[in-house]
Amino acid sequence: MSRRLIAVLALTITVLLVGAGTLYAFDREVRTRIADGVTVNGIDVGGLTPERARAKLSASLLEPLSRPVSVRYKGRRFTLTSEQASVAVDIEGSVDRAMAASTDGSIFTRTWREVRGTRLDAEVEAKIDYSEEAVRRVVDRVERRLEVEPRDAEVDLESGSVDPTPSRDGLDVRAAALRKSIRSELLDMGATRIARVKTRVLEPKVTTDELAEKYPAILIVNRGAFTLTVYKKLELHKTYRIAVGQAGYDTPTGLYNIQNKAVNPSWSVPNSDWAGDLAGTVVPPGPSNPIKARWMGIYDGAGIHGTDATGSIGTNASHGCIRMLIPDVVELYDQVPVGAPVYIA
């Protein structure tokens, strides 16, 4: 090999070594900072050293995430603080991932990118942790304060009360949607962090109107006042004067129902001493039949019927039945269906 060729080769090797050293030194400098175009949760950290990137992310992420989340519903507020939620941001890991994105590729691709001034356009997500238990607790608190059980309409006929307990709609918090909203707000960097409560109405099984339709007629008998009061669809309709059982033949008390009805009925006379020779017989409609115009059976032979003994109204005069004036019992008859409740006090 000639001396000239040896010199050329030596020069070439020297140039390559110098170039490689320069390239290595340049890449080492590149790897000391984050490449342009790298962001962490939208925060630009391009061109920063890891130390400066950590400082910037701490200022940009920790302060917004330290603000409380406000859970709101129609003027009511529930607060979840960052301390209660144990919010934590992995700043160190975020910077490490930003550096990893910056140094991705070979020494040649990194150098070529830097020489051309090309931006990476890489987005790194910061890992943000919070307590799921804290989220659950605040949702439980919202449910306890806001939720209402639906109430069915009801009426306590066993005590003779016709005043209904009205129905009421219930309110249910959509807990899954609220948990999702709170989680989203815990990660939100905005100036306000508000989670809205969504609810749904729970309808009662029996509404007040439905209960009223169930009772087209209710009869309340007050033996002491000698009155029979009619309620239609739980509303007071009319009060009639009546006669009730005499001493020893008291009209039965309690809650009953209209068992049967008849127009101008025959009278099946009870087998009782007071019936005399008529005991056990059937008296057809007519002057000798004391059951006039209408009959509404209640219990064990006792019922509501008309009478022509008008002077007995307002007294204890019957053998257990409830007597009414004939025009009154005719009027009442068509208003009261079989099965209608009858409360006698």
Coordinates of C-alpha atoms in Angstrom, one line a residue:
M1 CA 0.0 0.0 0.0
S2 CA 1.4 3.4 -1.0
R3 CA 2.1 6.1 1.6
R4 CA -0.5 8.3 -0.1
L5 CA -3.3 5.8 0.3
I6 CA -2.3 5.2 3.9
A7 CA -2.5 8.9 4.5
V8 CA -6.0 9.1 2.9
L9 CA -7.3 6.3 4.9
A10 CA -5.9 7.8 8.1
L11 CA -7.5 11.1 7.3
T12 CA -10.8 9.4 6.6
I13 CA -10.8 7.5 9.8
T14 CA -9.9 10.7 11.7
V15 CA -12.8 12.5 10.1
L16 CA -15.2 9.7 10.9
L17 CA -14.1 9.5 14.5
V18 CA -14.4 13.3 14.9
G19 CA -17.8 13.2 13.2
A20 CA -19.0 10.3 15.4
G21 CA -17.7 12.1 18.5
T22 CA -19.5 15.3 17.5
L23 CA -22.7 13.4 16.7
Y24 CA -22.5 11.6 20.0
A25 CA -21.9 14.8 21.9
F26 CA -24.8 16.5 20.1
D27 CA -27.1 13.6 20.9
R28 CA -26.0 13.6 24.5
E29 CA -26.9 17.2 24.7
V30 CA -30.3 16.5 23.1
R31 CA -31.0 13.8 25.6
T32 CA -30.6 16.2 28.5
R33 CA -33.9 17.9 27.7
I34 CA -37.4 17.1 26.6
A35 CA -37.9 17.4 22.8
D36 CA -40.0 20.2 21.4
G37 CA -43.7 19.2 20.9
V38 CA -44.0 17.0 24.0
T39 CA -46.9 17.8 26.3
V40 CA -48.1 16.3 29.6
N41 CA -51.8 16.5 30.0
G42 CA -51.7 19.4 27.5
I43 CA -48.9 21.2 29.3
D44 CA -46.0 22.0 27.0
V45 CA -42.7 20.7 28.5
G46 CA -40.7 20.8 25.2
G47 CA -37.2 22.2 25.6
L48 CA -37.2 21.8 29.4
T49 CA -34.7 19.8 31.4
P50 CA -36.3 17.1 33.6
E51 CA -35.8 19.3 36.7
R52 CA -37.6 22.3 35.1
A53 CA -40.3 20.0 33.7
R54 CA -41.0 18.7 37.2
A55 CA -41.3 22.2 38.5
K56 CA -43.6 23.3 35.8
L57 CA -45.9 20.2 36.1
S58 CA -46.1 20.6 39.8
A59 CA -47.2 24.2 39.5
S60 CA -49.6 23.4 36.5
L61 CA -51.1 20.2 37.8
L62 CA -51.1 20.1 41.5
E63 CA -52.7 23.5 42.1
P64 CA -55.8 22.9 39.9
L65 CA -56.1 19.3 41.2
S66 CA -56.1 20.6 44.8
R67 CA -59.3 22.5 44.3
P68 CA -62.4 20.7 45.7
V69 CA -65.1 19.1 43.7
S70 CA -68.5 20.5 44.3
V71 CA -71.5 18.2 43.9
R72 CA -74.7 20.2 43.3
Y73 CA -78.4 19.6 43.1
K74 CA -81.0 22.4 43.1
G75 CA -79.2 24.7 45.4
R76 CA -77.8 22.0 47.6
R77 CA -74.0 21.4 47.7
F78 CA -71.8 18.5 48.8
T79 CA -68.0 19.0 48.8
L80 CA -65.2 16.5 48.2
T81 CA -61.7 18.0 48.9
S82 CA -58.5 16.8 47.3
E83 CA -57.4 15.7 50.8
Q84 CA -60.5 13.6 51.3
A85 CA -60.1 12.1 47.8
S86 CA -56.3 11.5 48.3
V87 CA -55.6 13.0 45.0
A88 CA -52.0 12.4 43.9
V89 CA -50.1 13.1 40.6
D90 CA -47.2 11.0 39.4
I91 CA -45.0 14.0 38.5
E92 CA -41.8 12.0 38.4
G93 CA -43.2 9.2 36.3
S94 CA -44.8 11.8 33.9
V95 CA -41.4 13.4 33.3
D96 CA -39.7 10.0 32.8
R97 CA -42.4 9.2 30.1
A98 CA -41.8 12.6 28.5
M99 CA -38.1 11.9 28.3
A100 CA -38.7 8.4 26.9
A101 CA -40.9 9.9 24.2
S102 CA -38.1 12.4 23.4
T103 CA -35.4 9.8 23.1
D104 CA -37.4 7.3 21.1
G105 CA -35.5 6.2 18.0
S106 CA -31.8 6.0 17.1
I107 CA -29.0 8.6 17.5
F108 CA -29.4 9.3 13.8
T109 CA -33.2 9.9 13.8
R110 CA -32.9 12.1 16.9
T111 CA -30.1 14.1 15.3
W112 CA -31.9 14.5 12.0
R113 CA -35.0 15.6 13.8
E114 CA -33.1 18.2 15.8
V115 CA -31.2 19.5 12.7
R116 CA -34.5 19.9 10.8
G117 CA -36.3 21.4 13.8
T118 CA -39.1 18.9 13.6
R119 CA -41.6 18.8 16.6
L120 CA -42.5 15.5 18.0
D121 CA -46.2 16.2 18.7
A122 CA -46.3 13.6 21.5
E123 CA -48.9 13.7 24.3
V124 CA -48.1 12.1 27.6
E125 CA -50.8 11.4 30.2
A126 CA -50.0 12.1 33.8
K127 CA -51.0 9.4 36.1
I128 CA -53.5 10.8 38.6
D129 CA -54.6 8.7 41.5
Y130 CA -57.6 9.2 43.9
S131 CA -59.6 7.2 46.4
E132 CA -62.5 5.3 45.0
E133 CA -63.7 4.9 48.5
A134 CA -63.9 8.6 49.0
V135 CA -66.0 8.9 45.8
R136 CA -68.3 6.2 47.1
R137 CA -68.7 7.9 50.4
V138 CA -69.7 11.3 49.0
V139 CA -72.2 9.6 46.7
D140 CA -73.7 7.7 49.7
R141 CA -74.0 11.0 51.5
V142 CA -75.8 12.5 48.5
E143 CA -78.2 9.6 48.4
R144 CA -79.0 9.8 52.1
R145 CA -79.8 13.5 51.9
L146 CA -81.7 13.6 48.6
E147 CA -83.4 10.2 48.1
V148 CA -87.1 9.9 49.0
E149 CA -89.0 6.7 49.1
P150 CA -92.3 6.8 47.2
R151 CA -95.4 6.6 49.4
D152 CA -98.6 4.8 48.4
A153 CA -101.9 6.4 49.1
E154 CA -103.8 4.5 51.8
V155 CA -106.9 4.9 54.0
D156 CA -107.3 3.3 57.5
L157 CA -110.8 2.1 57.4
E158 CA -110.2 -0.3 60.3
S159 CA -110.2 2.8 62.5
G160 CA -113.1 4.4 60.7
S161 CA -110.9 7.1 59.1
V162 CA -111.8 8.2 55.6
D163 CA -109.1 10.8 55.4
P164 CA -106.5 9.3 53.0
T165 CA -102.7 9.4 53.5
P166 CA -101.9 11.0 50.1
S167 CA -99.4 9.4 47.8
R168 CA -96.0 10.9 47.2
D169 CA -93.5 10.6 44.4
G170 CA -90.1 9.3 45.4
L171 CA -86.7 10.5 44.2
D172 CA -83.8 8.3 43.2
V173 CA -80.2 9.5 42.7
R174 CA -78.5 8.0 39.7
A175 CA -75.5 6.9 41.6
A176 CA -73.5 5.3 38.8
A177 CA -73.8 8.5 36.7
L178 CA -72.8 10.6 39.7
R179 CA -69.7 8.5 40.5
K180 CA -68.7 8.9 36.9
S181 CA -69.1 12.6 37.0
I182 CA -67.1 13.0 40.2
R183 CA -64.3 10.9 38.8
S184 CA -64.2 13.2 35.7
E185 CA -64.2 16.3 37.8
L186 CA -61.3 15.0 40.0
L187 CA -59.2 14.8 36.8
D188 CA -60.4 18.2 35.4
M189 CA -58.0 21.0 35.3
G190 CA -60.6 23.7 34.8
A191 CA -61.2 26.7 37.1
T192 CA -64.5 25.2 38.4
R193 CA -65.0 21.5 39.2
I194 CA -68.7 20.8 39.5
A195 CA -70.4 17.5 39.4
R196 CA -74.2 17.7 38.7
V197 CA -76.5 15.2 40.4
K198 CA -79.0 13.4 38.1
T199 CA -82.1 12.0 39.5
R200 CA -85.2 10.1 38.5
V201 CA -88.8 10.2 39.9
L202 CA -90.1 7.0 41.5
E203 CA -93.9 6.8 41.2
P204 CA -96.0 5.2 44.0
K205 CA -97.8 2.0 43.3
V206 CA -101.1 3.5 44.4
T207 CA -101.8 7.2 43.8
T208 CA -104.3 9.2 45.7
D209 CA -106.6 9.3 42.6
E210 CA -106.3 5.6 42.2
L211 CA -107.2 5.0 45.8
A212 CA -110.3 7.2 45.4
E213 CA -111.4 5.3 42.4
K214 CA -111.1 2.1 44.5
Y215 CA -113.7 3.4 46.9
P216 CA -116.8 4.7 45.0
A217 CA -118.7 4.6 48.3
I218 CA -117.9 4.2 52.0
L219 CA -120.5 4.3 54.7
I220 CA -119.7 5.5 58.2
V221 CA -122.4 4.7 60.8
N222 CA -122.3 6.6 64.1
R223 CA -124.7 4.8 66.5
G224 CA -124.5 7.4 69.2
A225 CA -125.3 10.3 66.8
F226 CA -127.8 8.2 64.8
T227 CA -126.2 9.1 61.5
L228 CA -125.1 7.4 58.4
T229 CA -122.6 9.3 56.3
V230 CA -121.8 8.5 52.7
Y231 CA -118.3 9.2 51.3
K232 CA -117.9 9.1 47.5
K233 CA -114.3 8.6 46.3
L234 CA -113.1 9.5 49.8
E235 CA -115.0 12.8 49.7
L236 CA -117.9 13.6 52.1
H237 CA -121.1 13.4 50.1
K238 CA -124.2 13.3 52.5
T239 CA -125.3 12.4 56.0
Y240 CA -128.6 10.7 56.8
R241 CA -130.5 10.3 60.1
I242 CA -131.0 6.6 61.1
A243 CA -132.3 4.3 63.9
V244 CA -130.1 1.6 65.3
G245 CA -130.4 -1.5 67.6
Q246 CA -132.0 -1.2 71.0
A247 CA -130.4 -2.4 74.2
G248 CA -129.7 -6.1 74.0
Y249 CA -130.0 -6.1 70.2
D250 CA -127.2 -3.8 69.5
T251 CA -126.1 -3.0 65.9
P252 CA -122.7 -4.7 65.5
T253 CA -119.7 -2.5 65.5
G254 CA -116.5 -2.7 63.4
L255 CA -115.7 -2.8 59.7
Y256 CA -118.0 -4.7 57.3
N257 CA -119.0 -4.7 53.7
I258 CA -122.3 -4.6 51.8
Q259 CA -122.8 -8.3 51.2
N260 CA -126.1 -8.3 49.2
K261 CA -128.8 -5.9 48.0
A262 CA -132.5 -6.2 47.2
V263 CA -135.4 -4.1 46.1
N264 CA -138.7 -4.6 48.0
P265 CA -137.2 -7.7 49.7
S266 CA -138.9 -10.4 51.6
W267 CA -138.1 -10.7 55.3
S268 CA -136.5 -13.9 56.5
V269 CA -137.4 -13.7 60.2
P270 CA -134.7 -14.8 62.6
N271 CA -135.3 -17.7 65.0
S272 CA -135.3 -15.4 68.0
D273 CA -137.7 -15.1 70.9
W274 CA -138.5 -11.5 70.0
A275 CA -139.9 -12.6 66.7
G276 CA -142.7 -14.6 68.4
D277 CA -144.9 -16.7 66.0
L278 CA -143.1 -15.2 63.0
A279 CA -139.7 -16.8 64.0
G280 CA -138.2 -18.8 61.1
T281 CA -140.8 -17.7 58.6
V282 CA -140.5 -15.6 55.4
V283 CA -142.6 -12.5 55.2
P284 CA -143.2 -11.3 51.6
P285 CA -143.2 -7.6 50.7
G286 CA -146.3 -5.8 51.9
P287 CA -147.8 -4.0 54.9
S288 CA -146.7 -6.6 57.4
N289 CA -143.1 -6.6 56.3
P290 CA -141.0 -4.1 58.3
I291 CA -138.2 -4.0 55.7
K292 CA -139.4 -1.4 53.4
A293 CA -138.3 -0.5 49.9
R294 CA -134.6 -1.5 50.0
W295 CA -132.3 -3.9 51.7
M296 CA -128.4 -3.8 52.0
G297 CA -127.1 -6.8 54.0
I298 CA -124.1 -6.2 56.3
Y299 CA -123.5 -9.1 58.7
D300 CA -125.3 -12.0 60.2
G301 CA -128.8 -10.9 59.3
A302 CA -128.2 -7.2 60.1
G303 CA -128.5 -4.7 57.3
I304 CA -129.7 -1.3 56.2
H305 CA -133.3 -1.0 55.2
G306 CA -136.2 1.4 54.9
T307 CA -138.9 1.8 57.6
D308 CA -142.3 3.4 57.8
A309 CA -141.9 3.8 61.5
T310 CA -140.6 7.3 61.0
G311 CA -140.8 8.1 64.7
S312 CA -138.1 5.6 65.4
I313 CA -135.5 7.5 63.5
G314 CA -133.0 9.0 65.9
T315 CA -133.5 6.3 68.5
N316 CA -132.4 2.9 69.5
A317 CA -135.4 1.0 68.2
S318 CA -134.4 -1.9 65.9
H319 CA -133.3 -5.5 66.6
G320 CA -129.8 -4.8 65.2
C321 CA -130.5 -3.4 61.7
I322 CA -130.0 0.2 60.6
R323 CA -133.3 1.9 59.7
M324 CA -133.6 4.8 57.3
L325 CA -136.5 6.8 56.0
I326 CA -137.8 5.3 52.8
P327 CA -136.9 8.2 50.5
D328 CA -133.4 8.2 52.0
V329 CA -132.8 4.4 51.6
V330 CA -134.0 4.5 48.0
E331 CA -131.6 7.4 47.3
L332 CA -128.7 5.6 49.1
Y333 CA -129.4 2.2 47.4
D334 CA -128.2 3.2 43.9
Q335 CA -125.0 4.9 45.3
V336 CA -123.7 1.9 47.2
P337 CA -122.3 -1.1 45.3
V338 CA -122.0 -4.6 46.8
G339 CA -118.6 -4.8 48.5
A340 CA -118.7 -1.2 49.7
P341 CA -117.1 -0.8 53.2
V342 CA -119.3 0.0 56.1
Y343 CA -117.7 1.1 59.4
I344 CA -120.0 1.1 62.4
A345 CA -118.9 2.9 65.6

